[in-house]
């Protein structure tokens, strides 16, 4: 009986554990963002066509998400930060990479959001609970679904970059 109860509790806990995203910052910062945390943040809407279907996604700008673990934003996205990337990993191991500047509204008009809703409803199980949506991509290859980890990685050495400019 104890085994059956443990199996039931594990099964019930499984989906709850998947309702969060691990965040890793450029200097070792770490955080976990739950579905409730994301829902409480200011959302924006993006309309995108994926696989012939146009949908309106609601979510939080990715730049706002990665700022929570120390990523630069706004005017601070310059110089060495232009060689900072965001690696997004999905539950099935699929990965995409975006430049940090791609998430900055002062750099480009297109939006990149971490969506938790589509067409007014929570994302379907096969897409969610979280999905990256890149509004102006011509094909949705970078709109990773079932996102479980977001990492900010500096590719440049700031000191070397500064020395190269002098």
Short mmCIF file of C-alpha atoms in Angstrom, two decimals:
data_model
loop_
_atom_site.label_atom_id
_atom_site.label_comp_id
_atom_site.label_asym_id
_atom_site.label_seq_id
_atom_site.Cartn_x
_atom_site.Cartn_y
_atom_site.Cartn_z
CA UNK A 1 0.00 0.00 0.00
CA UNK A 2 2.83 2.40 0.84
CA UNK A 3 4.38 1.75 -2.58
CA UNK A 4 1.09 2.53 -4.36
CA UNK A 5 0.66 5.73 -2.35
CA UNK A 6 4.25 6.78 -3.12
CA UNK A 7 3.69 6.07 -6.83
CA UNK A 8 0.49 8.14 -6.84
CA UNK A 9 2.17 11.04 -5.03
CA UNK A 10 5.15 10.94 -7.41
CA UNK A 11 2.81 10.97 -10.40
CA UNK A 12 0.90 13.92 -8.98
CA UNK A 13 4.10 15.82 -8.15
CA UNK A 14 5.61 15.23 -11.61
CA UNK A 15 3.60 17.83 -13.54
CA UNK A 16 3.96 20.34 -10.70
CA UNK A 17 7.75 20.08 -10.90
CA UNK A 18 7.57 20.78 -14.64
CA UNK A 19 5.73 24.05 -13.94
CA UNK A 20 8.94 26.00 -13.37
CA UNK A 21 11.99 27.20 -15.27
CA UNK A 22 15.59 27.20 -14.06
CA UNK A 23 17.32 30.53 -14.72
CA UNK A 24 21.10 30.91 -14.79
CA UNK A 25 22.82 34.30 -15.03
CA UNK A 26 26.11 35.36 -16.60
CA UNK A 27 27.95 35.52 -13.27
CA UNK A 28 26.62 32.37 -11.63
CA UNK A 29 23.30 33.79 -10.44
CA UNK A 30 20.48 31.27 -10.29
CA UNK A 31 16.74 31.46 -9.78
CA UNK A 32 13.63 29.41 -10.39
CA UNK A 33 10.61 30.93 -12.05
CA UNK A 34 7.33 29.17 -11.34
CA UNK A 35 4.18 29.36 -13.43
CA UNK A 36 2.65 31.56 -10.72
CA UNK A 37 5.72 33.84 -10.72
CA UNK A 38 5.47 34.26 -14.48
CA UNK A 39 1.72 34.85 -14.38
CA UNK A 40 2.25 37.66 -11.84
CA UNK A 41 4.67 39.59 -14.10
CA UNK A 42 3.53 42.24 -16.62
CA UNK A 43 2.62 40.54 -19.89
CA UNK A 44 2.70 41.67 -23.52
CA UNK A 45 0.98 40.16 -26.54
CA UNK A 46 2.64 38.98 -29.74
CA UNK A 47 0.92 37.69 -32.86
CA UNK A 48 2.89 35.08 -34.74
CA UNK A 49 2.20 32.57 -37.48
CA UNK A 50 3.58 29.12 -36.79
CA UNK A 51 3.04 26.16 -39.09
CA UNK A 52 0.30 28.01 -41.00
CA UNK A 53 -1.68 29.02 -37.90
CA UNK A 54 -1.72 32.58 -36.59
CA UNK A 55 -2.03 32.89 -32.83
CA UNK A 56 -1.78 35.62 -30.23
CA UNK A 57 0.66 34.69 -27.49
CA UNK A 58 0.78 36.39 -24.09
CA UNK A 59 3.94 36.36 -22.04
CA UNK A 60 6.78 38.26 -20.44
CA UNK A 61 9.56 39.87 -22.50
CA UNK A 62 12.58 37.57 -22.35
CA UNK A 63 14.83 40.54 -21.51
CA UNK A 64 12.80 41.10 -18.32
CA UNK A 65 13.17 37.42 -17.40
CA UNK A 66 16.95 37.27 -17.83
CA UNK A 67 17.41 40.60 -16.01
CA UNK A 68 16.29 38.71 -12.88
CA UNK A 69 19.60 36.82 -12.99
CA UNK A 70 21.87 39.73 -13.85
CA UNK A 71 21.64 40.12 -17.64
CA UNK A 72 22.14 43.63 -18.94
CA UNK A 73 19.16 45.62 -20.24
CA UNK A 74 18.59 48.81 -22.20
CA UNK A 75 21.64 51.06 -22.66
CA UNK A 76 23.81 48.52 -20.79
CA UNK A 77 23.48 46.18 -23.81
CA UNK A 78 26.57 47.43 -25.63
CA UNK A 79 30.26 46.55 -26.05
CA UNK A 80 31.06 43.13 -24.57
CA UNK A 81 27.37 42.50 -23.78
CA UNK A 82 26.76 42.27 -27.53
CA UNK A 83 28.57 38.91 -27.32
CA UNK A 84 26.26 37.62 -24.59
CA UNK A 85 23.83 34.89 -25.58
CA UNK A 86 20.76 33.29 -24.09
CA UNK A 87 20.52 29.52 -24.41
CA UNK A 88 17.01 28.14 -24.05
CA UNK A 89 16.58 24.43 -23.36
CA UNK A 90 13.31 22.54 -23.76
CA UNK A 91 12.15 19.46 -21.87
CA UNK A 92 13.01 17.22 -24.84
CA UNK A 93 16.56 18.60 -25.07
CA UNK A 94 15.86 20.98 -27.99
CA UNK A 95 18.00 24.11 -27.67
CA UNK A 96 17.98 27.53 -29.29
CA UNK A 97 20.28 30.50 -28.82
CA UNK A 98 19.44 34.20 -29.07
CA UNK A 99 21.77 37.14 -28.75
CA UNK A 100 21.03 39.25 -25.65
CA UNK A 101 20.61 42.29 -27.94
CA UNK A 102 17.78 40.48 -29.75
CA UNK A 103 15.73 40.73 -26.56
CA UNK A 104 16.27 44.48 -26.16
CA UNK A 105 13.36 46.61 -27.46
CA UNK A 106 15.77 49.53 -28.00
CA UNK A 107 17.80 47.36 -30.41
CA UNK A 108 15.09 45.79 -32.57
CA UNK A 109 11.37 46.07 -33.17
CA UNK A 110 10.55 42.36 -32.97
CA UNK A 111 9.60 40.94 -29.60
CA UNK A 112 10.91 37.83 -27.86
CA UNK A 113 8.65 36.62 -25.07
CA UNK A 114 8.37 33.71 -22.69
CA UNK A 115 4.73 32.87 -23.33
CA UNK A 116 2.39 31.08 -20.96
CA UNK A 117 -0.83 31.68 -22.93
CA UNK A 118 -2.01 31.40 -26.54
CA UNK A 119 -5.27 32.75 -27.89
CA UNK A 120 -6.48 33.57 -24.37
CA UNK A 121 -5.89 30.12 -22.86
CA UNK A 122 -2.97 28.40 -21.12
CA UNK A 123 -0.59 26.72 -23.56
CA UNK A 124 -1.52 23.18 -24.51
CA UNK A 125 0.45 20.39 -22.79
CA UNK A 126 2.47 19.67 -25.95
CA UNK A 127 3.61 23.32 -26.12
CA UNK A 128 3.83 24.44 -22.52
CA UNK A 129 3.64 25.37 -19.88
CA UNK A 130 6.20 27.85 -21.29
CA UNK A 131 7.21 28.70 -24.84
CA UNK A 132 9.65 31.15 -26.37
CA UNK A 133 8.04 33.17 -29.16
CA UNK A 134 10.20 35.25 -31.52
CA UNK A 135 7.63 37.51 -33.18
CA UNK A 136 9.42 38.36 -36.41
CA UNK A 137 11.15 35.10 -37.30
CA UNK A 138 10.06 33.94 -40.76
CA UNK A 139 9.80 30.35 -39.51
CA UNK A 140 9.23 29.28 -35.90
CA UNK A 141 12.45 27.27 -35.44
CA UNK A 142 13.53 29.39 -32.44
CA UNK A 143 10.09 29.38 -30.82
CA UNK A 144 11.06 26.58 -28.47
CA UNK A 145 8.20 24.92 -26.63
CA UNK A 146 8.21 23.15 -23.24
CA UNK A 147 10.99 25.47 -22.00
CA UNK A 148 12.61 24.32 -18.78
CA UNK A 149 15.94 26.20 -18.62
CA UNK A 150 17.20 29.64 -19.65
CA UNK A 151 20.90 30.47 -19.36
CA UNK A 152 22.70 33.76 -19.98
CA UNK A 153 26.24 33.12 -21.22
CA UNK A 154 28.94 35.74 -21.84
CA UNK A 155 31.03 34.72 -24.81
CA UNK A 156 33.45 37.65 -24.71
CA UNK A 157 36.14 38.41 -22.25
CA UNK A 158 35.33 42.01 -21.27
CA UNK A 159 38.99 42.91 -20.53
CA UNK A 160 40.23 41.50 -23.84
CA UNK A 161 37.45 43.29 -25.72
CA UNK A 162 38.28 46.61 -24.04
CA UNK A 163 42.00 46.20 -24.81
CA UNK A 164 41.25 45.45 -28.47
CA UNK A 165 39.44 48.78 -28.84
CA UNK A 166 42.44 50.83 -27.62
#
